[in-house]
Amino acid sequence: NAGVTQTPKFQVLKTGQSMTLQCAQDMNHEYMSWYRQDPGMGLRLIHYSVGAGITDQGEVPNGYNVSRSTTEDFPLRLLSAAPSQTSVYFCASSLTSGGLAKNIQYFGAGTRLSVL
Amino acid sequence: GDSVTQMEGPVTLSEEAFLTINCTYTATGYPSLFWYVQYPGEGLQLLLKATKADDKGSNKGFEATYRKETTSFHLEKGSVQVSDSAVYFCALKNAGGTSYGKLTFGQGTILTVHP
């Protein structure tokens, strides 16, 4: 069982370039989300989705776009990368039903992004 | 809004020492509380959780008790091992609304255990 898979693991971009971080899960989870992790700040929510065709903004959405065309995939797009977007990005997923089980989020291994 | 505050790190211990990592929170209502662990080069894994006041979560020798009166969820382990070296995150999820999986994290505490 692969769980939550993120690609690439590492990426270096120049300011102004665009790219897409990929996230896929094989657990049939309705809820998927993207976080960024910065030193001393924990994880902050960028965008989330509660099902195919439904997305919403989190705490720090500026500079990022998402879409959810299938249950399995939730890509994160940087349209014009900036040095402030240098961070480690994590994708996570969970159920939205099932009582206490929906409280457990499963995380991918992360994408380390540097913007020069 | 909701917030989580963890003790300042990093924390460095010798093997078999006692571990405490403090965590306090601010939230409306009755949140669920979690500890996640991140081993080097990996994503976060759920370590333990508690969903109501006075609940004790436990896993792999770690424990934390949900204290509503002090709004705390401190992580403890009686005897740490080198393999416990990792980053530990305290987090909360508020019940209700549409924030199904939306977690609020503390800043993380780096734990290093020496032989």
PDB file of C-alpha atoms in Angstrom, chain B residues 47-101:
ATOM      1  CA  LEU B  47       2.404   9.175  17.122  1.00  0.00           C
ATOM      2  CA  LEU B  48      -0.616   9.411  19.425  1.00  0.00           C
ATOM      3  CA  LYS B  49      -3.879  11.250  19.875  1.00  0.00           C
ATOM      4  CA  ALA B  50      -6.555  12.152  22.422  1.00  0.00           C
ATOM      5  CA  THR B  51     -10.042  13.294  21.593  1.00  0.00           C
ATOM      6  CA  LYS B  52     -11.501  14.450  24.913  1.00  0.00           C
ATOM      7  CA  ALA B  53     -10.455  15.826  28.279  1.00  0.00           C
ATOM      8  CA  ASP B  54      -8.484  13.428  30.529  1.00  0.00           C
ATOM      9  CA  ASP B  55      -7.882  10.995  27.661  1.00  0.00           C
ATOM     10  CA  LYS B  56      -4.359   9.574  27.580  1.00  0.00           C
ATOM     11  CA  GLY B  57      -2.837   8.767  24.227  1.00  0.00           C
ATOM     12  CA  SER B  58       0.047   6.310  24.130  1.00  0.00           C
ATOM     13  CA  ASN B  59       2.247   4.614  21.552  1.00  0.00           C
ATOM     14  CA  LYS B  60       5.815   3.246  21.395  1.00  0.00           C
ATOM     15  CA  GLY B  61       6.403   4.178  25.052  1.00  0.00           C
ATOM     16  CA  PHE B  62       5.284   7.787  24.546  1.00  0.00           C
ATOM     17  CA  GLU B  63       2.330   9.195  26.467  1.00  0.00           C
ATOM     18  CA  ALA B  64       0.365  12.429  26.577  1.00  0.00           C
ATOM     19  CA  THR B  65      -2.699  13.378  28.615  1.00  0.00           C
ATOM     20  CA  TYR B  66      -5.329  15.857  27.429  1.00  0.00           C
ATOM     21  CA  ARG B  67      -5.584  18.433  30.244  1.00  0.00           C
ATOM     22  CA  LYS B  68      -8.425  20.823  29.568  1.00  0.00           C
ATOM     23  CA  GLU B  69      -7.934  22.778  32.796  1.00  0.00           C
ATOM     24  CA  THR B  70      -4.381  23.717  31.815  1.00  0.00           C
ATOM     25  CA  THR B  71      -4.965  23.516  28.015  1.00  0.00           C
ATOM     26  CA  SER B  72      -1.951  21.242  27.736  1.00  0.00           C
ATOM     27  CA  PHE B  73      -0.923  18.005  26.026  1.00  0.00           C
ATOM     28  CA  HIS B  74       2.656  17.359  27.120  1.00  0.00           C
ATOM     29  CA  LEU B  75       4.565  14.466  25.548  1.00  0.00           C
ATOM     30  CA  GLU B  76       6.528  12.148  27.840  1.00  0.00           C
ATOM     31  CA  LYS B  77       8.681   9.057  27.549  1.00  0.00           C
ATOM     32  CA  GLY B  78      10.388   7.352  30.446  1.00  0.00           C
ATOM     33  CA  SER B  79      13.507   6.145  28.638  1.00  0.00           C
ATOM     34  CA  VAL B  80      14.456   7.518  25.238  1.00  0.00           C
ATOM     35  CA  GLN B  81      16.466   5.680  22.609  1.00  0.00           C
ATOM     36  CA  VAL B  82      18.729   6.913  19.847  1.00  0.00           C
ATOM     37  CA  SER B  83      16.034   5.856  17.390  1.00  0.00           C
ATOM     38  CA  ASP B  84      13.664   8.440  18.940  1.00  0.00           C
ATOM     39  CA  SER B  85      15.734  11.252  17.438  1.00  0.00           C
ATOM     40  CA  ALA B  86      13.260  13.162  15.292  1.00  0.00           C
ATOM     41  CA  VAL B  87      11.136  16.294  15.113  1.00  0.00           C
ATOM     42  CA  TYR B  88       7.960  16.195  17.217  1.00  0.00           C
ATOM     43  CA  PHE B  89       4.891  18.266  16.399  1.00  0.00           C
ATOM     44  CA  CYS B  90       1.923  18.948  18.623  1.00  0.00           C
ATOM     45  CA  ALA B  91      -1.293  19.644  16.712  1.00  0.00           C
ATOM     46  CA  LEU B  92      -4.984  20.189  17.212  1.00  0.00           C
ATOM     47  CA  LYS B  93      -8.104  19.750  15.165  1.00  0.00           C
ATOM     48  CA  ASN B  94     -11.237  21.550  16.125  1.00  0.00           C
ATOM     49  CA  ALA B  95     -14.454  19.622  15.967  1.00  0.00           C
ATOM     50  CA  GLY B  96     -17.388  20.698  13.860  1.00  0.00           C
ATOM     51  CA  GLY B  97     -17.734  22.828  10.769  1.00  0.00           C
ATOM     52  CA  THR B  98     -16.200  21.715   7.516  1.00  0.00           C
ATOM     53  CA  SER B  99     -12.599  21.595   8.703  1.00  0.00           C
ATOM     54  CA  TYR B 100     -12.511  17.822   8.339  1.00  0.00           C
ATOM     55  CA  GLY B 101      -8.800  17.277   8.413  1.00  0.00           C
TER      56      GLY B 101
END
